[in-house]
Structures are given as structure tokens and as C-alpha cells.
Short mmCIF file of N, CA and C in Angstrom, two decimals:
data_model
loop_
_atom_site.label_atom_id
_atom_site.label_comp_id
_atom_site.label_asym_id
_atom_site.label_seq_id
_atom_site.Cartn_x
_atom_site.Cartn_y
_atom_site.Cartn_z
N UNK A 27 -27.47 7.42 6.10
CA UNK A 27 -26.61 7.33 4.96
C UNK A 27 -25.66 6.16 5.17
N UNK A 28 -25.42 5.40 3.86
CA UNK A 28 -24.35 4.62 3.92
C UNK A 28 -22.79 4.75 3.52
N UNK A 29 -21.82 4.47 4.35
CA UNK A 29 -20.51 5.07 3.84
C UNK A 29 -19.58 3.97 3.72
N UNK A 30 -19.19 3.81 2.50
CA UNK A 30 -18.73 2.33 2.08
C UNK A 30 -17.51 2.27 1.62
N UNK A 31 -16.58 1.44 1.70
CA UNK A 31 -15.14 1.34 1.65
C UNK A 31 -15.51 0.24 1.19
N UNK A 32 -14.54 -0.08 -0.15
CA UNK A 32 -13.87 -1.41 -0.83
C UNK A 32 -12.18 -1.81 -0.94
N UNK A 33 -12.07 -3.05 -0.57
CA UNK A 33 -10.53 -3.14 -0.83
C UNK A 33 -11.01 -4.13 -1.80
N UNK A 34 -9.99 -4.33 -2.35
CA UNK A 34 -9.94 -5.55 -4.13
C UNK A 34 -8.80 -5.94 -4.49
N UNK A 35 -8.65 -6.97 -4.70
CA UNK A 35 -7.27 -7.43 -5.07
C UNK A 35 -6.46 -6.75 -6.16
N UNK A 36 -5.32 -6.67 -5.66
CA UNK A 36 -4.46 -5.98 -6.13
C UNK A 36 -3.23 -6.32 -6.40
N UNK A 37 -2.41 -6.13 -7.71
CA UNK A 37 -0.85 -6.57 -8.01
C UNK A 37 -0.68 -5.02 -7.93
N UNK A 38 1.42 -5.24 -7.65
CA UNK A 38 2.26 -4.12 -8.06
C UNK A 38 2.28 -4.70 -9.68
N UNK A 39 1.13 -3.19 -10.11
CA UNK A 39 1.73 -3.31 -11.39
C UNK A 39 0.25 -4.12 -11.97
N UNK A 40 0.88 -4.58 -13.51
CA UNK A 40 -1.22 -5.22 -14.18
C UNK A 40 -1.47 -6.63 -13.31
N UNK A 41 -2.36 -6.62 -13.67
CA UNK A 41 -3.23 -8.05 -12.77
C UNK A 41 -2.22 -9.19 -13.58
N UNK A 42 -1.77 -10.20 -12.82
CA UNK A 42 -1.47 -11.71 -14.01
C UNK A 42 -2.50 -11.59 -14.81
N UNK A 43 -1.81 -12.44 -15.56
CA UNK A 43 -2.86 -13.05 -17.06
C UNK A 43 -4.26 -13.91 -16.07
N UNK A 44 -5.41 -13.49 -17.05
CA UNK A 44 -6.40 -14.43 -16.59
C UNK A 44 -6.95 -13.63 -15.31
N UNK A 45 -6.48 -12.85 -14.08
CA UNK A 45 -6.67 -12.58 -13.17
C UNK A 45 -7.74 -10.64 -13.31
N UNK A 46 -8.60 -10.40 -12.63
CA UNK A 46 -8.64 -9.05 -12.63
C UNK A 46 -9.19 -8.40 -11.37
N UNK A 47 -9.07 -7.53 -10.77
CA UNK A 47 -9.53 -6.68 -9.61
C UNK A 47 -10.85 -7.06 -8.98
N UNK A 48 -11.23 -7.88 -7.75
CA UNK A 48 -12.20 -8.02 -7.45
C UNK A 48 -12.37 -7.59 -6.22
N UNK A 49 -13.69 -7.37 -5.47
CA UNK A 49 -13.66 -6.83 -3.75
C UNK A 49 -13.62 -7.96 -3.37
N UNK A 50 -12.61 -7.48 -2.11
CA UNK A 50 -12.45 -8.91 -1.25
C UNK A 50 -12.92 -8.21 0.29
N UNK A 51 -13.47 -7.05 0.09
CA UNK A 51 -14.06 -6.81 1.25
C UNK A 51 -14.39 -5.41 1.07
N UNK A 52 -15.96 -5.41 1.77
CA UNK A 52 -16.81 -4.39 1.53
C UNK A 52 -16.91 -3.37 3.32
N UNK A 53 -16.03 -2.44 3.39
CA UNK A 53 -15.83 -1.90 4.70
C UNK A 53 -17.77 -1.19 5.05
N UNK A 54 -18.37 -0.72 5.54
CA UNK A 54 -19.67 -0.40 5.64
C UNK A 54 -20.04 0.38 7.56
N UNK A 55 -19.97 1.61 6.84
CA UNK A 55 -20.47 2.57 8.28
C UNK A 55 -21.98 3.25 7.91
N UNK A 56 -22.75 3.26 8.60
CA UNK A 56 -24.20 3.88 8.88
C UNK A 56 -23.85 5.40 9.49
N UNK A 57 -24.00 6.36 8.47
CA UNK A 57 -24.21 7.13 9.51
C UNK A 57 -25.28 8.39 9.66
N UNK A 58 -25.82 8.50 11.01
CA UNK A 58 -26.91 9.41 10.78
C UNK A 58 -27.20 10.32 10.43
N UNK A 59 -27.52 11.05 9.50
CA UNK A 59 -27.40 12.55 9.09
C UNK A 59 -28.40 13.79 9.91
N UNK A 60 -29.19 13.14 10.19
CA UNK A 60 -29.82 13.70 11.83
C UNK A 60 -28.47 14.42 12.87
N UNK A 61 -28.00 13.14 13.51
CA UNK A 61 -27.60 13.83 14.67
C UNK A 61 -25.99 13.24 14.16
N UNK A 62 -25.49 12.99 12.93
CA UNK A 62 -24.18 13.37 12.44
C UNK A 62 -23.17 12.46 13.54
N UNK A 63 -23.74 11.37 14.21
CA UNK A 63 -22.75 10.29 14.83
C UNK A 63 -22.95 9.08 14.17
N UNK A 64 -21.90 8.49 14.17
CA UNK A 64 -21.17 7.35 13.13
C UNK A 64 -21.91 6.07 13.86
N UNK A 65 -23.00 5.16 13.25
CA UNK A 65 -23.37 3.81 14.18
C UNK A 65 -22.43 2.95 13.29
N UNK A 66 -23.61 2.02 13.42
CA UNK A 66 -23.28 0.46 13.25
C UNK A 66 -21.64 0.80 11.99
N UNK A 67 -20.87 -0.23 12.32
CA UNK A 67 -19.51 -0.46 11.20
C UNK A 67 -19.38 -1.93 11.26
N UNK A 68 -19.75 -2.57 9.69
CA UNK A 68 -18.97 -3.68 9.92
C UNK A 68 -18.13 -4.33 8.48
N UNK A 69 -17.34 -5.39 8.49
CA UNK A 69 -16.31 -5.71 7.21
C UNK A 69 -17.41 -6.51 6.60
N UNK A 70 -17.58 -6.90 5.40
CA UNK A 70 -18.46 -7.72 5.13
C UNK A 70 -17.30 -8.65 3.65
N UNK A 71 -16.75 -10.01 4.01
CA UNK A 71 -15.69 -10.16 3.77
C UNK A 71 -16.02 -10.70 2.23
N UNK A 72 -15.31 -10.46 1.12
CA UNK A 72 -15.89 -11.25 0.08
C UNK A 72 -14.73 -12.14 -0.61
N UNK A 73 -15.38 -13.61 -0.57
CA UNK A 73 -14.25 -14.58 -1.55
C UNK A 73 -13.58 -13.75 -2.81
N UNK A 74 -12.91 -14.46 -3.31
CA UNK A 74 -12.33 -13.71 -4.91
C UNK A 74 -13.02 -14.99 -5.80
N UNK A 75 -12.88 -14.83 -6.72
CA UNK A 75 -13.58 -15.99 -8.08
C UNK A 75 -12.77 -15.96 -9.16
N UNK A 76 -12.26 -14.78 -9.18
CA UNK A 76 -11.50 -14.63 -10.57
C UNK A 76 -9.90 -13.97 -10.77
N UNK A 77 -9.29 -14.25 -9.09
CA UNK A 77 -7.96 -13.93 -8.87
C UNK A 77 -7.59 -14.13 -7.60
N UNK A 78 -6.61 -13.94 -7.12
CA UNK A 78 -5.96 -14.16 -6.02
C UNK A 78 -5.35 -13.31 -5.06
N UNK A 79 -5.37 -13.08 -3.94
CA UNK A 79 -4.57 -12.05 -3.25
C UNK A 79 -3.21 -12.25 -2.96
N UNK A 80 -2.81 -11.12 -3.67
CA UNK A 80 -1.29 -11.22 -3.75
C UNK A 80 -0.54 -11.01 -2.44
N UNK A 81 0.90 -11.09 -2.98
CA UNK A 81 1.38 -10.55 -1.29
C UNK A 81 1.33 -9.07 -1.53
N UNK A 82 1.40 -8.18 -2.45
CA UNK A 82 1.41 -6.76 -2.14
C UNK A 82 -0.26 -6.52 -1.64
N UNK A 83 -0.99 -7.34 -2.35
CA UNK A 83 -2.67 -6.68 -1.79
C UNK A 83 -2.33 -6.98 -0.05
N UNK A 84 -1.96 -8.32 0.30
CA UNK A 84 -1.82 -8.46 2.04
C UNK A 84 -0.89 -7.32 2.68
N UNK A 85 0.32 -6.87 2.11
CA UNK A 85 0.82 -6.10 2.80
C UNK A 85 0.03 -4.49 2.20
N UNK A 86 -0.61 -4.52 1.89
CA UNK A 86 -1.29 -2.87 1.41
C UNK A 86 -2.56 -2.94 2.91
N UNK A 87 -3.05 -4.16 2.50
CA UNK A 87 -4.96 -4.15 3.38
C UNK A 87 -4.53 -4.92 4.53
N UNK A 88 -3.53 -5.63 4.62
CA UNK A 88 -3.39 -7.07 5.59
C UNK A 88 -4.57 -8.00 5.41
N UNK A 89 -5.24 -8.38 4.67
CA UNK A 89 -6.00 -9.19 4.14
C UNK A 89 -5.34 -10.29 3.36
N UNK A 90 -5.33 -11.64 4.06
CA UNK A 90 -4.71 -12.52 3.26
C UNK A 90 -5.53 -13.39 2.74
N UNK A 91 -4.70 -14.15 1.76
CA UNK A 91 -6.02 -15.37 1.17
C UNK A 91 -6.91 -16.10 1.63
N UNK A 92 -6.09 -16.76 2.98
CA UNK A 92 -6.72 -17.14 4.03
C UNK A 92 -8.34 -17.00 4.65
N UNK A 93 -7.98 -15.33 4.93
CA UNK A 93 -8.83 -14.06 5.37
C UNK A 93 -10.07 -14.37 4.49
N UNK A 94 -10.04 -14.30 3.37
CA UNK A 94 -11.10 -13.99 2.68
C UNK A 94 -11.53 -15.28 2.32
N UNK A 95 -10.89 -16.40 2.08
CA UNK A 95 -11.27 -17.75 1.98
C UNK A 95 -12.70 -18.11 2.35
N UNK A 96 -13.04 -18.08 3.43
CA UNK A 96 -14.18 -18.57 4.08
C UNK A 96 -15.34 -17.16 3.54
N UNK A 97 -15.24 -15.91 3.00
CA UNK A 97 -15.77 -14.98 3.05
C UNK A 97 -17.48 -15.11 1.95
N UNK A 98 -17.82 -14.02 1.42
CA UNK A 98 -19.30 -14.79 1.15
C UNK A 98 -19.00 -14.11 -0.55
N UNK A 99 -19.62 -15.53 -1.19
CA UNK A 99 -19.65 -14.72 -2.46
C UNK A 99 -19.83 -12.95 -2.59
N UNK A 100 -19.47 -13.13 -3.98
CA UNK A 100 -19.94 -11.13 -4.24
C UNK A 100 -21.38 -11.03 -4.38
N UNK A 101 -22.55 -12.12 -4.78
CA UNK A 101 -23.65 -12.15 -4.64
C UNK A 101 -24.13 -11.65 -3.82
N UNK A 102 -23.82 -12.70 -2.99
CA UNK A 102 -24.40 -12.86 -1.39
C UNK A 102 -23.85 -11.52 -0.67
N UNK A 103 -23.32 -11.02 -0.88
CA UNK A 103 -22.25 -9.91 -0.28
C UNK A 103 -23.44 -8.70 -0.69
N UNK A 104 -23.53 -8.70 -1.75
CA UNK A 104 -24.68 -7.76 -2.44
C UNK A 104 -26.07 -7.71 -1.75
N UNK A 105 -26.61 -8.81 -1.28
CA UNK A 105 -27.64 -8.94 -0.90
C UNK A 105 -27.53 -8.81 0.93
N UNK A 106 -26.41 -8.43 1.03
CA UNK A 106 -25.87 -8.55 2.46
C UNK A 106 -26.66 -7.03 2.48
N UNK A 107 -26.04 -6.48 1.94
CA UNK A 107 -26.41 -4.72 1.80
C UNK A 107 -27.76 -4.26 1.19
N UNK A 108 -28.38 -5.00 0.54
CA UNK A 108 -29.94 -4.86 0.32
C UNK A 108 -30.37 -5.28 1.37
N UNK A 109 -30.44 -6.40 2.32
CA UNK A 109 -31.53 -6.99 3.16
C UNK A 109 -30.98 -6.18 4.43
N UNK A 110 -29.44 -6.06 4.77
CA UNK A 110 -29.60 -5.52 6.46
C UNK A 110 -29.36 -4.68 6.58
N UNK A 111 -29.00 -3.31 5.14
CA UNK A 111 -28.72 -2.08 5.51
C UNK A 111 -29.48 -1.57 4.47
N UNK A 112 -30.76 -2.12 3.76
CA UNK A 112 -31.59 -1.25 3.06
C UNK A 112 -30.98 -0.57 1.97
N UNK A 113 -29.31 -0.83 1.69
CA UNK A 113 -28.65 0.20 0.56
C UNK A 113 -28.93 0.62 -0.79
N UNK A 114 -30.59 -0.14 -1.09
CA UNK A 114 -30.84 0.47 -2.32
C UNK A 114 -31.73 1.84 -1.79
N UNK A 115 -32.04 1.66 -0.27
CA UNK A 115 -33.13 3.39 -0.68
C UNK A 115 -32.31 3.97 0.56
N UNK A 116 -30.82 3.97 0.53
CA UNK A 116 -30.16 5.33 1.07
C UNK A 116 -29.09 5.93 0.21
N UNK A 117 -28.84 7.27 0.42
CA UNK A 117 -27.90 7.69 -0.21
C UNK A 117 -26.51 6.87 0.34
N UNK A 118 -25.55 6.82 -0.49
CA UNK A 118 -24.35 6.25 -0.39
C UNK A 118 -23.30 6.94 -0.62
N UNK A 119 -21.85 6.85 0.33
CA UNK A 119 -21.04 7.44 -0.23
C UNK A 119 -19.72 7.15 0.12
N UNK A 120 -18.53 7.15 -1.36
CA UNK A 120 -17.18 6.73 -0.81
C UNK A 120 -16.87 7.51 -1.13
N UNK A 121 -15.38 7.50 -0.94
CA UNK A 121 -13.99 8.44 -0.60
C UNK A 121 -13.58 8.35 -2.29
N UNK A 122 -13.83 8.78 -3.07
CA UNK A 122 -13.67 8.64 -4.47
C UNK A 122 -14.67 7.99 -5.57
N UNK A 123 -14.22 7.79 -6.54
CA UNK A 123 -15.02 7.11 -7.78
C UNK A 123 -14.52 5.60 -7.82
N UNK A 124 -14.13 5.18 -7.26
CA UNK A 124 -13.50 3.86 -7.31
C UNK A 124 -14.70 3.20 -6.61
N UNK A 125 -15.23 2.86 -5.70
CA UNK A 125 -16.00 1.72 -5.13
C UNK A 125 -17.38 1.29 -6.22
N UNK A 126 -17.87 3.11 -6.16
CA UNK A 126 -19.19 2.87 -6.83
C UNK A 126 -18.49 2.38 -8.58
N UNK A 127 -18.36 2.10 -9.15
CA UNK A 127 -16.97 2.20 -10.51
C UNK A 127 -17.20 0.43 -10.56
N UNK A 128 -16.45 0.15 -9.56
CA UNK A 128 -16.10 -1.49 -8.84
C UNK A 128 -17.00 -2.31 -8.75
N UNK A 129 -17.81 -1.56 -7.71
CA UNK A 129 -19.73 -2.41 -8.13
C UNK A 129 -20.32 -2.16 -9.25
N UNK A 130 -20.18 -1.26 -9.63
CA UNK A 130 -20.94 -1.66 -11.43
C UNK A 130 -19.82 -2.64 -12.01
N UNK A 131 -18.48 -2.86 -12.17
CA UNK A 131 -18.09 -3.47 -12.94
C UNK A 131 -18.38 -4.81 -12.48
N UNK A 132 -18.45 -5.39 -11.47
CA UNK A 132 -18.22 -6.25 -11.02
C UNK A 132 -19.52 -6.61 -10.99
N UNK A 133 -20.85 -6.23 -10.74
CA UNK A 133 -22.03 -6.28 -10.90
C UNK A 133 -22.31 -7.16 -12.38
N UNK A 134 -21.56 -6.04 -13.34
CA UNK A 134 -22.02 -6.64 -14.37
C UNK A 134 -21.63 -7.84 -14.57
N UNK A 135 -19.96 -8.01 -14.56
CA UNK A 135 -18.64 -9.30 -14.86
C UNK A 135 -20.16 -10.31 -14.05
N UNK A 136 -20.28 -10.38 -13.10
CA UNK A 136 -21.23 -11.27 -11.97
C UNK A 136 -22.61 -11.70 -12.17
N UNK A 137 -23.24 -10.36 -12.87
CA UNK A 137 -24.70 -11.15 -12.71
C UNK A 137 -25.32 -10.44 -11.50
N UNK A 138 -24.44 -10.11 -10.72
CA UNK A 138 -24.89 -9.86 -9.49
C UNK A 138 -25.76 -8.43 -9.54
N UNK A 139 -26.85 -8.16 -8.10
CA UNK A 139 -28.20 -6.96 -8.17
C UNK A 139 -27.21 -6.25 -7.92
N UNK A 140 -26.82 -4.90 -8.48
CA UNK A 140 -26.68 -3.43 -8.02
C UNK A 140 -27.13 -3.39 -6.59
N UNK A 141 -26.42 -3.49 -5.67
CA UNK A 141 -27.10 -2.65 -4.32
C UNK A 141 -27.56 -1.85 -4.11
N UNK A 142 -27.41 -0.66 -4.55
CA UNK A 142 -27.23 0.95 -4.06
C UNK A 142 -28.62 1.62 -5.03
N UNK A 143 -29.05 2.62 -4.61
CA UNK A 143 -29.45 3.21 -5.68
C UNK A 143 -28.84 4.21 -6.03
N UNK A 144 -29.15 5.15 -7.06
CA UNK A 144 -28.36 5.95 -7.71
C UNK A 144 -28.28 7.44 -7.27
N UNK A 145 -28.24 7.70 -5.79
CA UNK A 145 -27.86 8.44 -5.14
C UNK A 145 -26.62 8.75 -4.19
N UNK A 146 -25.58 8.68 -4.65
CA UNK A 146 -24.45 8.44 -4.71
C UNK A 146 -23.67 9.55 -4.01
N UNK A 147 -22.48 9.75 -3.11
CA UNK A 147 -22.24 11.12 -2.43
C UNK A 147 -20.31 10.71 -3.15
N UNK A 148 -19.76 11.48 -3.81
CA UNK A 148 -17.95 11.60 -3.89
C UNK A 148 -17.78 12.19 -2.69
N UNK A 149 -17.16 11.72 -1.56
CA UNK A 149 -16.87 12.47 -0.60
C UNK A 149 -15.25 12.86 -0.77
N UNK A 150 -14.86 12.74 -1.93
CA UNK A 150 -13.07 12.66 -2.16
C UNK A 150 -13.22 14.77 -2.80
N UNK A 151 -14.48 14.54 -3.78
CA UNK A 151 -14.45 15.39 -4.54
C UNK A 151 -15.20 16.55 -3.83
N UNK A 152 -16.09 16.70 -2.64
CA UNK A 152 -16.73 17.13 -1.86
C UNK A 152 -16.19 18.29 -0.98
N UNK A 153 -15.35 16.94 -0.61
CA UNK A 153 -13.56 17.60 0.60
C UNK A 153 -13.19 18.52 -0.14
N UNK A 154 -12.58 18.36 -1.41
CA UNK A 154 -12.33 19.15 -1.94
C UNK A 154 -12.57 20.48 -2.29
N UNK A 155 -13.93 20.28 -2.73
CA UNK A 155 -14.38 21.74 -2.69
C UNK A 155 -14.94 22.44 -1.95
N UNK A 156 -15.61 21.98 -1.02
CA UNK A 156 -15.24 22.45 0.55
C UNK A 156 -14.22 22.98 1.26
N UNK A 157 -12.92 22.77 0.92
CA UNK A 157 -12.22 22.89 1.39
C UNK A 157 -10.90 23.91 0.26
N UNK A 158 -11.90 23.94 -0.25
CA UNK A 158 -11.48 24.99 -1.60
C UNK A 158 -9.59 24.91 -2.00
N UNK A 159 -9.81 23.27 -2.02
CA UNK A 159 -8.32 22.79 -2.91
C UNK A 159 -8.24 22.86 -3.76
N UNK A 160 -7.60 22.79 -4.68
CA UNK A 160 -6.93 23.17 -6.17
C UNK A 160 -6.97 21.63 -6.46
N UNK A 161 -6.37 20.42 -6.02
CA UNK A 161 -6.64 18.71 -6.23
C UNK A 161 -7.28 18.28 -5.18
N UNK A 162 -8.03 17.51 -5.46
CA UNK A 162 -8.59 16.21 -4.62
C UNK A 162 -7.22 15.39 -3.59
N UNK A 163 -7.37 15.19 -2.79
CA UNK A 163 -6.20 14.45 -1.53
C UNK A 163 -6.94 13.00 -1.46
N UNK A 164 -6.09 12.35 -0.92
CA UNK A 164 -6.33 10.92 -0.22
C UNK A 164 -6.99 11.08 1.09
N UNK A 165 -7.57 10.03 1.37
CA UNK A 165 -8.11 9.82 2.33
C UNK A 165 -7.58 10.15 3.74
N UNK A 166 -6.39 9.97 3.84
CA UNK A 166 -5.66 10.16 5.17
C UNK A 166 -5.35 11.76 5.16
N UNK A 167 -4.78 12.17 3.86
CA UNK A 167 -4.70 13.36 3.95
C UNK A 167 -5.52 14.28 4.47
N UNK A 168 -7.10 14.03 3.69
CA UNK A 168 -7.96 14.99 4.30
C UNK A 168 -8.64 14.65 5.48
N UNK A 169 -8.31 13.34 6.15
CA UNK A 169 -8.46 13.53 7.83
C UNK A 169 -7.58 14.52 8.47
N UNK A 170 -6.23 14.54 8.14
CA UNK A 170 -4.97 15.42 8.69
C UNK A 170 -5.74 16.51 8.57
N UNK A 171 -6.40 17.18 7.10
CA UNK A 171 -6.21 18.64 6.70
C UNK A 171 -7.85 19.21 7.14
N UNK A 172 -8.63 17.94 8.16
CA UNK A 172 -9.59 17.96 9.28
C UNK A 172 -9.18 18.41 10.27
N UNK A 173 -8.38 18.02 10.73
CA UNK A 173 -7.87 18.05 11.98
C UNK A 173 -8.59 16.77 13.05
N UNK A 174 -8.14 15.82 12.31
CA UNK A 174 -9.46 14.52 13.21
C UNK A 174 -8.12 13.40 12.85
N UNK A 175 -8.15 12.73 13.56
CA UNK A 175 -7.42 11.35 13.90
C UNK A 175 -8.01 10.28 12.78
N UNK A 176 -6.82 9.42 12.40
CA UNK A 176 -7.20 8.42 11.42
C UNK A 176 -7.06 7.27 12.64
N UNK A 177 -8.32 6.69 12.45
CA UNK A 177 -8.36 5.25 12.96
C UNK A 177 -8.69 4.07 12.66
N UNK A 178 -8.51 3.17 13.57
CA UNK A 178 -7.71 1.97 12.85
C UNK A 178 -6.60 1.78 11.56
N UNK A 179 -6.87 0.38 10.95
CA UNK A 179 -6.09 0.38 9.62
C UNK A 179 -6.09 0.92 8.65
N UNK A 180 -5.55 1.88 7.77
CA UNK A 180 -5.62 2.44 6.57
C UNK A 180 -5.75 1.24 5.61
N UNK A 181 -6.29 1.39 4.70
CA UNK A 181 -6.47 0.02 3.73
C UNK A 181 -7.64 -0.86 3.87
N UNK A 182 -7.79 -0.68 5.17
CA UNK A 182 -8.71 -2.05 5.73
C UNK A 182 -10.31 -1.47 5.24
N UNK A 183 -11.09 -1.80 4.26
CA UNK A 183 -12.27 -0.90 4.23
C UNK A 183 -13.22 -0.77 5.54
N UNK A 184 -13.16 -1.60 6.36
CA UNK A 184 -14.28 -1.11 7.49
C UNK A 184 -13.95 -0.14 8.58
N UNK A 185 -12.55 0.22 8.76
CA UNK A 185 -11.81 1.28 8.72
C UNK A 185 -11.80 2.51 8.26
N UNK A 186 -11.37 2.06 6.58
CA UNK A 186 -11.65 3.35 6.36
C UNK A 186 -13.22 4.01 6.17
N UNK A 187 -13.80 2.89 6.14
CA UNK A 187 -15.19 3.46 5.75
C UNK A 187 -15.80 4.52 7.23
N UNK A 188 -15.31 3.84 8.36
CA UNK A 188 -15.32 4.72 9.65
C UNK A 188 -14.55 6.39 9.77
N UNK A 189 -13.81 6.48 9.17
CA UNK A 189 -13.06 7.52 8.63
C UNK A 189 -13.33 8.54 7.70
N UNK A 190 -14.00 7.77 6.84
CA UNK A 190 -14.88 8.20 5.19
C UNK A 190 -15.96 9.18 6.15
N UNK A 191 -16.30 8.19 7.38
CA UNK A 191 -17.85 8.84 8.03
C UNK A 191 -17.64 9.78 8.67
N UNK A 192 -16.46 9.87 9.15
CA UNK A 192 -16.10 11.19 10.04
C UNK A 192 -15.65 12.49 9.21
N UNK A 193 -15.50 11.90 8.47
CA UNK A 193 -14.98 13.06 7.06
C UNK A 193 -16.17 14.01 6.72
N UNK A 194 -17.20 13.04 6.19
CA UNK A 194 -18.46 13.59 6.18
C UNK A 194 -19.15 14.55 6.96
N UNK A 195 -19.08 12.99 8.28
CA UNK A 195 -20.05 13.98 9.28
C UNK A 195 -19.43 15.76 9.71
N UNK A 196 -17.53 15.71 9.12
CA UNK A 196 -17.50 17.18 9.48
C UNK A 196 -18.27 17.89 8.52
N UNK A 197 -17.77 17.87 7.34
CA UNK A 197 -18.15 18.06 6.09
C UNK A 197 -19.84 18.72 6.38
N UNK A 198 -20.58 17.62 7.20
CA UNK A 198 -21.75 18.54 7.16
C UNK A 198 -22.20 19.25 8.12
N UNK A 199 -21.31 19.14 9.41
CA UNK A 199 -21.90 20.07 10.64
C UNK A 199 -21.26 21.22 10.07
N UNK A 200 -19.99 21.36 9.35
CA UNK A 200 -19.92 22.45 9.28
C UNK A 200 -20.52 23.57 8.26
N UNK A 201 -21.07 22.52 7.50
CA UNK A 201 -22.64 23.02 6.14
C UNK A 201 -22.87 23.48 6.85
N UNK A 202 -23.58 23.45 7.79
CA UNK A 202 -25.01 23.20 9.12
C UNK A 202 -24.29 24.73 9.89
N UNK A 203 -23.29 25.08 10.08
CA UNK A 203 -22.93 26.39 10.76
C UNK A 203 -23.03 26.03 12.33
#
């Protein structure tokens, strides 16, 4: 399974004029549903085209303009995840409705292939009812209300996407009994 974190540029508050929400980095953990340990994690960094990273997006992700400058189109970024992680024939899954949301919009705005196929996991909404909450929590929260350690950067998607995976992998050993 693939477990995928997006960060995207971001203002306090609406995008400037002209400007709108793009990934500037695609966080990406593998993890096995076999034997439920977290492999390969890596950032897969993406330019912006149609806005800029603000200073609140750097102080939210620590991702600065800089950072992503050299990074690979959203194309190429797309095809990053078809050719070396196969992501159109595994299930996929983020920490909410926002990533998968992001790649279709941005897919379309672009031109760019859909990665994924349409097997899709909410692990925001999952936690939840698993865990038989009344609302859906944030990401950090329902590591806490795991009892599992948040690691690395919050914000940072290859981070959290490592986090997203541990969420899961409880999520299903404890299916599993």
C-alpha cells in the first residue's frame, strides 16, 4: 500500500490574486500490509507554476522557495509515482480528503496522468471509526490517542506520510486481533 502526504502552498487567509494552492511536495511511505512494517519513505519535491511559497507556508512545512526551486514539475512528479512505486495498481491512502481532492484538482488545472487508481483508503475517517469518535482528529492527535510517537516534522509530507503509516499499520494489526 501507498501512504501519501501532500504539503501545497499556502497563505494566512485566500491565495493572492492570480495565485492558487499547488503541491510543493509529495511525502510517500510503502507500506506492507503483509507483515504491517513501514519501508521505503521518500519527499518527492514539486516546483510551484502557478504561485509562490509564502512565509506562512515556510513557517507551517519549513519548505522554502528555495527548497522547492530546483524540485520536478507536477508532471514529472506524477510519473515519479507511476514508474517507481507502481501507484496506479496499489491501494492508496491519506490522512483525510485533501491530498486525493488536490491531485484531481491539480491533475486536471495540469493536464497531468492521475497517478493512483481509484482505490483509495481515508485513514482520517477510518481512525475515527475505529476508534469510535464522535469527530474525525488531526493527524497528531490520533497518533497521541494511539499511543505511538509523532516523528519527525509535522507538516513536512514525507513525515507525515511515515506517521499516516503507522497510524494504519495500528489500525490494522489491531483488525487482525
Amino acid at each position: 500500500m501507498l501512504v501519501v502526504d501532500v504539503e501545497a502552498t499556502c497563505w494566512e487567509g485566500a491565495p493572492p490574486a492570480g495565485q492558487v494552492n499547488e503541491i510543493i511536495e509529495i511525502g510517500v511511505c510503502v507500506l506492507d500490509t503483509a507483515t504491517l512494517e513501514r519501508g521505503e519513505r521518500r519527499a518527492i519535491l514539486v516546483r510551484p507554476e502557478r504561485s509562490e511559497v509564502s512565509a506562512f507556508c515556510t513557517e507551517l512545512t519549513t519548505l522554502t522557495a528555495a527548497d522547492v526551486a530546483d524540485g520536478l514539475s507536477f508532471v514529472d512528479a506524477c510519473a515519479v509515482l507511476r514508474e517507481e512505486f507502481g501507484s496506479q495498481d496499489l491501494v492508496w491512502a491519506s490522512y483525510g480528503d485533501y491530498d486525493r481532492k488536490q491531485f484531481r484538482r491539480q491533475c486536471e488545472a495540469t493536464g497531468a496522468k492521475y497517478p493512483f487508481g481509484s482505490r483509495h483508503i481515508n485513514v482520517k475517517t477510518l481512525f475515527a471509526l475505529a476508534h469510535n469518535l464522535k469527530a474525525e482528529v488531526g493527524m497528531d492527535r490520533a497518533v497521541e490517542l494511539a499511543g505511538l510517537s509523532l516523528e519527525g516534522t509535522h507538516h513536512r509530507g514525507v513525515d507525515d506520510a511515515w506517521n499516516i503509516a503507522a497510524l494504519l499499520a495500528d489500525l490494522l494489526r489491531r483488525a487482525r486481533g
